[in-house]
């Protein structure tokens, strides 16, 4: 089982991103996804900068480098940027919207189906394979049982060996995308006049209930889980179902998380989740819950 | 422009037709549609009566099959499509690629409308569904500004349907897991957002509390109007500020945008609310019928009448209305 570093979901300054990827290159991750997936106004790195960075990473490591693309595409200008990325001719692209799938299929190149695309069953997998999908990242709300049944269906259809399975296994999960920017709203600003304030919140802004429960993390137009998803305990199960587990970076220290997953593969040790972590989705219960191991 | 109204049961369907709906949309009594609520939707017997009433009045029936098929259970979604073909539905509103693929191959004559749950917000995404499944209409998610709606209308040759009135989803539909994060059940997987069985109201010394599962969504003082505890409409803290961090409990109302929607050649305006009462359906349908008729009679003199606003306010969530994402300032 391989480990990937997912795209950085927050708005980090250029230097921070550069530093992060310098460390990521020497991490235990096998795959690195990079690119802006949340908001087109975040342009510390522009498309060509991401491509340059991707080339540097590819030249300095044997890791697979993938370009991730936006989940919510509305403006024609956003579609133009998407097209440029999809036609880069060097790196595989992670599609996070079916608009990207359309462009990639027209271009005749293989792609990763990202977690923001609604692929819930084997028939959809089969259809996306016909469009060039070679890797499927499961939507974060689905469980281990769901995955097992889906893969059994794929087996019956004779397509199980035609794609890799990746599971989001660590980090704050993207749960929703909106037209509204909640970070701007939290500063009493309109989205059009946001002053790129997301850059002040390198891990998003925590939204708490009136009982002080950390419910969600506001990350621009994206709403994330208030708790960090952590499937370190599920590694033995994951290893039988998935080809790749994804670590979603939170800060510089996240580059060491792939090591933890690899250690679990070789020398499994039960991990005690703290009160800022959850694993409910995998166990088909509320996402924010922690599974009670018996 | 088609006026498309919701019906969660037979009385609502008849009310919609009687008050001027051009088309009515419904769902079957199971989790193949995104309003899978207790006591709602159509059994086979009621379905036939509904179909008969629609046909007798020369209106259109759209059936929503807009959740995502569970692994190993795809046949249930396919059978729901079969049923639409059997009853002679005028259109099926579909979200899942598996169901779209099945319907387009098995029933090439059946009109396929892309559900809002499929979240197609841009031209290449629309092309994807058009080319692969021959969908004839796309229901646009409530995340686009009116400017973006117009841009899409120019960029594509497909029929566009927009939400005109009703509860406001502020997230891109079909891509929101807030509900399953807290309850384990989401619109995509079980066909309901913030399902009623997880809702709890409790009077406490400090106010009336609304909860979803155990999560406190809001707390109301006596003078405050309460709202259904949907996660995106509660009051929460971001650092020291306590406010509706995502959205206030308001309803979408686009009566004032009607001329622009006409100019953009929008094929249909959709009223949200299959879970609402026949009384709601009656009010909304009547007002929207009048508005559309008035515009068509005399576009240059179109004005939102105060009486319309009053009628709609009575049945609106939170008693206030908004233009939502259509208006850039809301975003």
XYZ file of C-alpha atoms in Angstrom:
625
model
C 0.000 0.000 0.000
C 1.316 3.405 -1.000
C 0.873 6.702 0.805
C 0.117 10.004 -0.861
C 0.249 13.605 0.261
C -2.964 15.251 -0.904
C -3.090 18.808 -2.235
C -2.702 21.551 0.374
C -6.272 22.700 0.897
C -5.407 25.962 2.659
C -4.078 29.235 1.308
C -0.397 29.299 2.185
C 2.125 31.943 1.143
C 4.401 30.981 -1.727
C 7.427 30.562 0.523
C 5.544 28.264 2.901
C 4.381 26.103 0.002
C 7.893 25.958 -1.421
C 9.306 24.992 1.962
C 6.613 22.392 2.455
C 7.300 20.685 -0.843
C 11.041 20.783 -0.259
C 10.412 18.668 2.805
C 7.760 16.572 1.101
C 10.311 15.436 -1.459
C 12.271 13.625 1.229
C 9.190 12.293 3.034
C 7.966 8.694 2.939
C 5.101 9.632 0.624
C 5.078 7.786 -2.703
C 2.754 10.208 -4.439
C 2.418 13.983 -4.171
C -0.672 15.848 -5.328
C -0.364 19.580 -5.757
C -2.390 22.484 -7.006
C -5.208 24.804 -5.938
C -8.443 22.907 -5.405
C -10.551 25.393 -3.436
C -10.537 28.979 -4.721
C -9.358 30.537 -7.977
C -8.500 33.787 -6.216
C -5.681 32.065 -4.375
C -2.820 32.818 -6.699
C 0.337 32.774 -4.610
C 1.272 30.123 -7.144
C -0.246 30.476 -10.597
C -0.761 27.538 -12.947
C 2.682 27.870 -14.476
C 4.242 28.064 -10.999
C 2.512 24.850 -9.975
C 3.818 23.228 -13.155
C 7.330 24.459 -12.458
C 7.092 23.141 -8.922
C 5.780 19.812 -10.214
C 8.762 19.539 -12.574
C 11.202 20.320 -9.771
C 9.639 17.673 -7.563
C 9.669 15.129 -10.374
C 13.316 15.861 -11.162
C 14.403 15.575 -7.542
C 12.553 12.457 -6.493
C 11.068 9.253 -7.785
C 7.662 10.159 -6.450
C 4.645 10.310 -8.694
C 3.530 13.919 -9.063
C -0.131 14.653 -9.825
C -1.786 17.999 -10.514
C -5.007 18.471 -8.556
C -7.724 20.714 -9.912
C -10.594 22.779 -8.544
C -13.747 21.163 -7.170
C -16.214 23.988 -7.785
C -15.806 25.601 -11.194
C -18.172 28.429 -12.040
C -16.546 31.166 -14.100
C -15.312 30.672 -17.687
C -11.918 31.969 -16.514
C -11.717 29.064 -14.062
C -12.489 26.615 -16.848
C -9.683 28.143 -18.949
C -7.165 27.546 -16.159
C -8.508 24.020 -15.797
C -7.996 23.383 -19.521
C -4.396 24.577 -19.326
C -3.692 22.178 -16.475
C -5.445 19.269 -18.182
C -3.370 19.795 -21.320
C 0.004 20.002 -19.589
C 1.206 16.804 -21.342
C 3.566 15.768 -18.588
C 1.718 15.172 -15.350
C -1.377 13.195 -14.642
C -4.305 15.282 -13.394
C -6.698 14.665 -10.528
C -10.173 15.667 -11.684
C -12.384 17.031 -8.941
C -15.296 17.947 -11.184
C -16.840 16.180 -14.161
C -15.950 19.245 -16.228
C -12.333 18.176 -15.789
C -13.202 14.586 -16.699
C -14.776 15.868 -19.916
C -11.689 17.885 -20.851
C -9.290 15.056 -19.974
C -11.344 12.505 -21.900
C -11.453 14.807 -24.949
C -7.682 15.106 -24.647
C -7.382 11.309 -24.404
C -5.254 11.236 -21.268
C -5.570 9.032 -18.171
C -6.702 10.719 -14.964
C -7.341 10.334 -11.252
C -10.967 10.680 -10.195
C -10.736 12.880 -7.086
C -12.779 12.683 -3.892
C -15.093 15.554 -4.902
C -16.620 13.560 -7.765
C -19.735 11.555 -6.976
C -18.665 8.030 -7.781
C -20.652 5.790 -5.442
C -20.859 2.425 -7.213
C -19.162 0.021 -9.620
C -21.256 1.066 -12.621
C -19.923 4.601 -12.288
C -16.379 3.230 -11.926
C -16.903 1.241 -15.115
C -18.152 4.311 -16.934
C -15.253 6.478 -15.762
C -12.779 3.762 -16.775
C -14.118 4.088 -20.304
C -13.221 7.798 -20.102
C -9.646 7.181 -18.974
C -9.779 6.929 -15.186
C -6.899 4.925 -13.772
C -7.273 5.767 -10.091
C -10.340 6.418 -7.967
C -10.295 8.369 -4.712
C -13.327 7.363 -2.683
C -15.710 10.145 -1.538
C -14.882 10.839 2.114
C -18.356 10.027 3.441
C -18.194 6.364 2.366
C -17.266 3.459 4.628
C -15.047 0.396 4.570
C -18.113 -1.812 4.052
C -19.293 0.361 1.176
C -15.844 0.051 -0.409
C -15.729 -3.713 0.064
C -19.128 -4.216 -1.580
C -18.263 -1.845 -4.395
C -15.030 -3.691 -5.094
C -16.854 -7.038 -5.092
C -19.138 -5.587 -7.777
C -16.051 -4.499 -9.721
C -14.660 -8.000 -9.425
C -17.848 -9.401 -10.937
C -17.732 -6.879 -13.741
C -14.150 -7.931 -14.399
C -12.757 -4.431 -13.940
C -11.126 -4.620 -10.515
C -7.616 -4.759 -11.970
C -8.105 -1.705 -14.174
C -7.778 1.005 -11.513
C -6.167 1.864 -8.203
C -8.179 2.710 -5.098
C -7.181 5.617 -2.892
C -8.756 6.417 0.476
C -8.607 9.751 2.296
C -7.142 8.558 5.582
C -5.728 11.492 7.515
C -6.581 15.171 7.868
C -9.532 17.537 7.981
C -12.010 16.302 5.407
C -13.546 18.549 2.769
C -17.290 18.262 3.446
C -18.897 20.944 1.286
C -18.338 23.676 -1.294
C -20.360 26.882 -1.561
C -20.702 30.011 -3.654
C -20.227 31.899 -0.434
C -16.839 32.444 1.149
C -17.217 31.682 4.840
C -13.788 32.991 5.746
C -14.599 36.368 4.193
C -17.986 36.255 5.943
C -16.246 35.587 9.254
C -14.374 38.837 8.748
C -17.519 40.681 7.654
C -16.218 40.944 4.111
C -17.931 40.151 0.824
C -16.298 37.502 -1.355
C -15.578 40.068 -4.066
C -13.754 42.144 -1.513
C -12.141 39.379 0.530
C -8.599 40.823 0.514
C -7.480 37.178 0.240
C -7.967 36.905 3.983
C -7.683 33.101 3.880
C -3.932 33.624 3.910
C -4.238 34.674 7.547
C -5.635 31.273 8.498
C -3.111 28.613 7.417
C -5.302 25.889 8.931
C -8.669 27.519 8.314
C -10.954 29.006 10.964
C -12.610 26.758 13.513
C -16.389 27.077 13.811
C -17.657 26.001 17.230
C -21.106 25.244 18.553
C -22.457 27.286 21.465
C -21.201 24.431 23.652
C -17.676 24.923 22.368
C -17.682 21.815 20.176
C -15.314 22.227 17.217
C -17.818 21.425 14.489
C -16.352 22.588 11.204
C -13.285 24.298 9.834
C -14.036 27.180 7.477
C -11.598 27.224 4.578
C -12.841 29.841 2.121
C -15.728 28.396 0.130
C -14.906 24.943 1.519
C -16.270 23.592 4.779
C -14.126 20.948 6.430
C -14.636 18.555 9.303
C -13.908 20.115 12.667
C -12.031 16.975 13.657
C -9.070 15.368 11.952
C -9.932 12.086 10.252
C -7.418 9.452 11.256
C -7.420 5.878 9.963
C -4.089 4.772 11.456
C -5.932 2.008 13.311
C -7.560 0.798 10.109
C -4.320 0.257 8.180
C -4.570 -3.588 8.178
C -8.084 -3.372 6.704
C -7.098 -0.587 4.329
C -4.198 -2.649 3.073
C -6.608 -5.329 1.848
C -8.968 -2.878 0.117
C -6.983 0.143 -0.999
C -3.828 0.700 -3.008
C -3.119 4.152 -1.623
C -3.984 6.097 1.520
C -4.081 9.878 1.401
C -2.655 12.234 3.992
C -4.078 15.749 3.728
C -1.431 18.252 4.840
C -2.168 20.583 7.757
C 1.252 22.074 8.363
C 4.946 21.346 7.917
C 4.804 18.472 10.376
C 2.320 16.611 8.160
C 5.203 15.410 5.968
C 6.030 12.896 8.705
C 2.537 11.335 8.730
C 3.189 9.038 5.737
C 5.943 7.455 7.853
C 3.387 6.617 10.533
C 1.171 4.862 8.003
C 4.104 2.874 6.643
C 5.109 1.864 10.146
C 1.601 0.585 10.747
C 1.991 -1.650 7.714
C 5.198 -3.216 8.988
C 4.613 -3.133 12.699
C 0.995 -2.531 13.601
C 0.281 -0.806 16.889
C -3.098 0.348 18.142
C -3.299 4.112 18.116
C -5.389 6.036 20.628
C -7.300 8.811 18.894
C -7.324 12.085 20.798
C -10.409 14.257 21.204
C -9.588 16.248 18.083
C -9.729 13.162 15.884
C -12.447 10.980 14.376
C -12.853 7.904 12.184
C -16.639 7.485 12.015
C -17.133 7.488 8.272
C -14.985 4.416 7.736
C -17.142 2.531 10.254
C -20.411 3.702 8.654
C -21.422 5.916 11.573
C -21.507 9.713 11.897
C -18.310 11.107 10.433
C -17.397 12.990 13.605
C -17.685 9.870 15.770
C -14.928 7.620 17.036
C -15.432 3.900 16.532
C -15.555 1.962 19.785
C -13.035 -0.865 19.351
C -14.146 -3.884 21.341
C -40.999 29.330 -19.398
C -42.203 26.302 -17.505
C -43.407 26.656 -13.932
C -42.322 23.459 -12.180
C -43.864 22.813 -8.778
C -43.179 20.274 -6.024
C -45.542 17.595 -4.785
C -44.832 15.317 -1.844
C -48.265 13.731 -2.060
C -51.384 13.520 -4.218
C -53.221 16.531 -2.700
C -50.151 18.710 -3.324
C -49.927 17.462 -6.907
C -53.574 18.325 -7.574
C -53.162 21.696 -5.879
C -50.159 22.506 -8.049
C -52.037 21.616 -11.229
C -55.175 23.499 -10.144
C -53.195 26.646 -9.369
C -51.290 26.899 -12.599
C -48.214 24.679 -12.570
C -47.066 23.645 -16.052
C -45.280 20.650 -14.597
C -45.046 18.864 -11.259
C -42.131 16.897 -9.863
C -42.455 13.999 -7.460
C -40.484 11.110 -5.973
C -41.182 7.469 -5.210
C -41.627 6.274 -1.653
C -38.054 5.061 -1.142
C -34.478 6.301 -0.929
C -34.053 6.777 -4.680
C -34.934 10.466 -4.275
C -33.465 13.303 -2.240
C -36.624 13.978 -0.200
C -36.917 10.554 1.393
C -38.941 11.701 4.411
C -41.427 9.741 6.493
C -45.011 10.200 5.269
C -43.903 11.702 1.981
C -43.882 10.646 -1.672
C -45.845 8.305 -3.906
C -46.798 4.663 -3.534
C -47.725 2.828 -6.743
C -51.456 3.373 -6.170
C -51.155 7.116 -5.526
C -48.701 7.359 -8.377
C -51.259 6.114 -10.887
C -53.821 8.605 -9.600
C -51.243 11.356 -9.898
C -50.334 10.359 -13.430
C -54.020 10.271 -14.405
C -54.605 13.747 -12.969
C -51.582 15.194 -14.753
C -52.557 13.642 -18.099
C -56.207 14.679 -17.766
C -55.048 18.269 -17.313
C -52.441 18.087 -20.043
C -49.532 18.917 -17.724
C -46.089 17.321 -17.360
C -44.820 14.946 -14.712
C -41.160 14.860 -13.706
C -39.893 12.126 -11.397
C -36.798 12.672 -9.254
C -34.458 9.688 -9.006
C -31.615 11.720 -7.677
C -29.703 9.893 -4.986
C -26.634 7.769 -5.663
C -27.017 4.020 -6.071
C -25.573 1.942 -3.265
C -23.070 -0.763 -4.234
C -24.786 -4.082 -4.823
C -28.181 -2.365 -4.999
C -27.988 -0.579 -8.345
C -31.009 -2.557 -9.531
C -33.302 -0.589 -7.221
C -32.359 2.623 -9.001
C -32.706 0.955 -12.388
C -36.154 -0.350 -11.456
C -37.213 3.146 -10.446
C -36.199 4.279 -13.948
C -38.211 1.374 -15.422
C -41.229 2.565 -13.465
C -40.871 6.087 -14.880
C -40.897 4.670 -18.384
C -43.912 2.457 -17.595
C -46.071 5.272 -16.228
C -45.135 7.557 -19.073
C -43.339 10.219 -17.037
C -42.473 13.239 -19.163
C -39.026 13.501 -17.633
C -36.788 11.793 -15.092
C -34.536 13.927 -12.921
C -31.358 11.912 -12.395
C -28.060 12.479 -10.570
C -26.099 9.209 -10.546
C -24.007 8.371 -13.609
C -25.004 4.705 -13.214
C -28.695 5.600 -13.448
C -28.113 8.050 -16.311
C -26.165 5.428 -18.241
C -28.891 2.840 -17.699
C -31.726 5.195 -18.627
C -30.073 6.572 -21.740
C -29.303 3.109 -23.098
C -32.521 1.366 -22.086
C -34.958 4.193 -22.777
C -33.422 6.489 -25.379
C -36.780 8.216 -25.821
C -37.133 9.085 -22.142
C -36.370 12.724 -21.399
C -33.472 12.948 -18.935
C -33.023 16.021 -16.781
C -29.780 16.356 -14.869
C -30.594 16.728 -11.190
C -29.187 19.589 -9.189
C -27.605 16.835 -7.073
C -25.234 16.119 -9.960
C -23.750 19.567 -9.350
C -23.033 20.616 -12.943
C -21.888 24.213 -12.635
C -19.823 24.781 -15.776
C -19.924 24.269 -19.538
C -17.623 21.222 -19.843
C -19.509 19.436 -17.048
C -22.770 20.054 -18.902
C -21.180 18.801 -22.117
C -20.142 15.653 -20.255
C -23.752 14.812 -19.402
C -25.074 15.951 -22.770
C -22.633 13.906 -24.847
C -22.669 10.779 -22.746
C -26.307 10.520 -21.708
C -28.125 12.877 -24.024
C -29.650 14.802 -21.120
C -32.055 17.414 -22.454
C -32.053 19.731 -19.463
C -29.769 20.697 -16.594
C -31.024 21.879 -13.216
C -28.448 24.415 -12.089
C -27.047 24.316 -8.551
C -27.833 27.275 -6.336
C -24.203 28.376 -6.269
C -24.191 30.439 -9.454
C -24.642 34.192 -9.692
C -27.204 35.481 -12.199
C -24.267 36.663 -14.292
C -22.855 33.129 -14.318
C -26.269 31.692 -15.173
C -26.401 34.020 -18.183
C -22.863 33.050 -19.209
C -23.799 29.374 -19.082
C -26.978 30.011 -21.048
C -24.851 31.580 -23.779
C -22.189 28.867 -23.671
C -24.518 25.868 -23.982
C -27.433 24.862 -26.172
C -29.156 22.793 -23.510
C -32.335 23.684 -21.602
C -31.524 25.243 -18.237
C -33.746 25.026 -15.204
C -33.131 27.187 -12.142
C -34.393 27.222 -8.595
C -36.784 30.133 -8.183
C -38.148 29.801 -4.706
C -37.890 27.770 -1.511
C -35.419 26.516 1.051
C -31.928 27.559 0.184
C -29.118 25.028 -0.107
C -26.027 27.164 0.229
C -23.601 24.380 -0.632
C -23.147 22.908 -4.100
C -25.877 20.288 -4.029
C -24.812 16.666 -4.126
C -21.425 17.626 -2.727
C -22.364 18.394 0.845
C -21.632 15.928 3.607
C -22.384 18.162 6.583
C -25.417 16.008 7.368
C -23.597 12.675 7.294
C -20.697 14.115 9.259
C -23.057 14.713 12.171
C -25.753 12.037 11.691
C -24.210 9.372 9.441
C -26.898 10.054 6.817
C -26.615 12.403 3.861
C -28.757 13.448 0.893
C -26.475 11.413 -1.365
C -26.687 8.181 0.593
C -30.147 8.140 2.201
C -31.956 10.970 0.424
C -32.334 13.339 3.357
C -30.418 16.264 4.832
C -30.461 16.561 8.633
C -33.079 13.768 8.926
C -35.947 14.461 11.337
C -35.199 11.414 13.493
C -31.987 13.085 14.660
C -33.695 16.360 15.574
C -34.304 17.181 19.219
C -35.914 20.252 20.785
C -35.409 20.980 24.447
C -36.609 23.828 26.633
C -33.858 24.884 29.040
C -33.524 27.765 31.494
C -31.294 29.577 29.001
C -33.614 29.097 26.021
C -35.082 26.607 23.576
C -32.341 24.386 22.176
C -32.379 22.673 18.801
C -30.063 19.739 18.297
C -29.104 17.446 15.481
C -27.790 14.220 16.986
C -26.094 15.704 20.028
C -24.814 18.794 18.316
C -26.302 22.084 19.472
C -27.452 23.899 16.327
C -29.119 26.907 17.909
C -30.605 28.321 21.066
C -33.640 30.601 20.913
C -35.020 33.215 23.249
C -38.803 33.498 23.568
C -39.106 36.345 21.100
C -37.118 34.580 18.392
C -38.584 32.587 15.531
C -37.255 29.039 15.422
C -36.009 27.204 12.362
C -35.474 23.570 11.426
C -32.012 22.605 12.714
C -30.190 22.223 9.421
C -26.452 22.371 10.042
C -25.815 25.243 7.671
C -28.402 27.479 9.342
C -27.432 27.397 13.011
C -25.672 30.006 15.123
C -22.080 29.204 15.855
C -18.925 30.766 17.233
C -15.957 31.736 15.123
C -13.528 32.879 17.781
C -15.496 35.390 19.869
C -18.265 36.120 17.371
C -21.567 34.275 17.636
C -23.568 34.441 14.397
C -25.079 32.450 11.567
C -21.598 31.471 10.426
C -22.822 29.780 7.246
C -26.315 31.152 6.535
C -29.406 32.616 8.165
C -32.644 30.653 8.039
C -34.030 32.310 4.921
C -35.778 31.252 1.737
C -34.697 31.857 -1.813
C -37.017 34.187 -3.720
C -36.201 35.277 -7.261
C -39.415 37.049 -8.313
C -37.395 40.189 -8.921
C -35.052 38.286 -11.250
C -37.811 36.968 -13.491
C -37.128 39.370 -16.382
C -33.443 38.428 -16.359
C -34.303 34.731 -16.306
C -36.593 35.239 -19.290
C -33.874 37.148 -21.119
C -31.409 34.375 -20.455
C -33.875 31.972 -22.082
C -34.213 29.838 -18.961
C -36.503 26.901 -19.780
C -38.029 26.368 -16.368
C -38.275 27.866 -12.908
C -38.393 25.328 -10.126
C -40.120 25.723 -6.795
C -38.421 23.833 -3.969
C -40.453 22.021 -1.318
C -41.708 18.483 -1.886
C -41.667 18.193 1.906
C -44.018 21.179 2.288
C -47.824 21.186 2.669
C -50.437 21.539 -0.078
C -51.149 25.001 1.402
C -47.551 26.023 0.647
C -47.788 24.610 -2.851
C -51.013 26.523 -3.424
C -49.624 29.899 -2.320
C -46.379 29.620 -4.202
C -47.845 28.212 -7.390
C -50.523 30.902 -7.548
C -48.066 33.762 -7.053
C -45.544 32.440 -9.544
C -48.254 31.769 -12.125
C -49.391 35.377 -11.808
C -45.848 36.678 -12.047
C -45.002 34.680 -15.165
C -48.304 35.576 -16.822
C -47.859 39.233 -16.012
C -44.362 39.260 -17.461
C -45.451 37.526 -20.644
C -48.381 39.865 -21.080
C -46.283 42.972 -20.734
C -42.553 42.463 -20.111
C -41.749 46.161 -19.930
C -44.281 46.730 -17.156
C -43.292 43.772 -15.001
C -43.087 44.620 -11.327
C -43.080 42.468 -8.219
C -46.417 43.179 -6.548
C -46.390 43.764 -2.787
C -49.213 41.235 -2.423
C -47.008 38.529 -3.943
C -44.270 39.222 -1.451
C -46.726 39.085 1.438
C -48.175 35.781 0.243
C -44.727 34.246 -0.125
C -43.423 35.585 3.181
C -46.203 33.736 4.982
C -44.830 30.397 3.852
C -41.110 31.192 3.765
C -38.545 29.633 6.034
C -37.554 32.224 8.613
C -40.076 34.647 7.110
C -37.354 36.410 5.193
C -36.234 35.883 1.651
C -32.988 36.335 -0.210
C -31.641 36.236 -3.744
C -28.954 33.875 -2.497
C -25.962 33.281 -4.729
C -27.726 34.857 -7.730
C -26.830 38.183 -6.105
C -23.063 38.599 -5.881
C -23.223 40.500 -2.609
C -24.678 37.433 -0.877
C -21.576 35.417 -1.684
